[in-house]
XYZ file of C-alpha atoms in Angstrom:
66
model
C -11.043 4.769 -2.695
C -9.169 1.643 -0.482
C -6.385 2.267 1.555
C -3.794 -0.676 2.737
C -0.643 -0.943 4.096
C 1.736 -3.705 3.379
C 5.391 -4.958 4.939
C 6.975 -5.461 2.026
C 10.982 -7.335 3.098
C 13.766 -6.667 0.900
C 13.385 -3.051 -0.037
C 16.440 -1.331 0.284
C 17.011 1.797 -2.255
C 15.990 4.273 -4.940
C 15.926 0.900 -7.074
C 12.716 -0.784 -5.105
C 11.011 2.607 -4.652
C 10.814 2.350 -8.425
C 10.466 -1.177 -8.899
C 7.302 -1.093 -6.285
C 5.336 1.303 -7.219
C 5.634 1.673 -10.570
C 4.680 -2.001 -11.077
C 1.573 -1.121 -8.589
C 1.040 1.615 -11.443
C 1.179 -0.979 -14.172
C -2.430 -2.415 -12.455
C -4.141 0.579 -11.628
C -2.665 1.054 -8.305
C -0.531 3.483 -7.409
C 1.873 2.877 -4.224
C 4.046 5.180 -1.983
C 6.889 3.033 -0.582
C 8.811 3.576 2.471
C 11.917 2.345 3.099
C 12.906 3.358 6.881
C 9.878 1.496 7.554
C 10.273 -1.541 4.884
C 6.832 -0.458 4.329
C 4.534 0.142 1.479
C 0.655 2.301 1.374
C -0.628 1.211 -2.232
C -4.777 3.177 -2.452
C -6.633 1.588 -4.954
C -9.710 1.243 -6.034
C -11.718 -1.726 -5.472
C -13.771 -2.565 -8.232
C -10.675 -2.747 -10.813
C -7.842 -3.616 -8.257
C -7.949 -6.918 -5.740
C -5.479 -6.823 -3.053
C -3.771 -10.038 -4.328
C -3.254 -8.653 -7.931
C -1.528 -6.096 -5.122
C 0.691 -8.617 -3.552
C 1.049 -10.595 -6.601
C 2.878 -7.198 -8.188
C 5.280 -6.904 -5.213
C 5.696 -10.025 -5.314
C 6.882 -10.470 -8.509
C 9.127 -7.786 -8.203
C 10.755 -10.193 -5.833
C 9.160 -8.935 -2.453
C 8.150 -10.245 0.167
C 4.799 -10.001 1.820
C 4.623 -9.936 5.671
């Protein structure tokens, strides 16, 4: 399994957490949002999910990766 931590802007509440974590789950990755730090720790199988797909899943929810 691969791990990546992304800095994400625009997350501020539990709904944001559910949106991001749900979007990652839908593509086959697992994510843990840290609202205090504005980060998302993602674990994924590189054979099934690409970093680009992870970023797209997050930005499709309306958040910016910095």
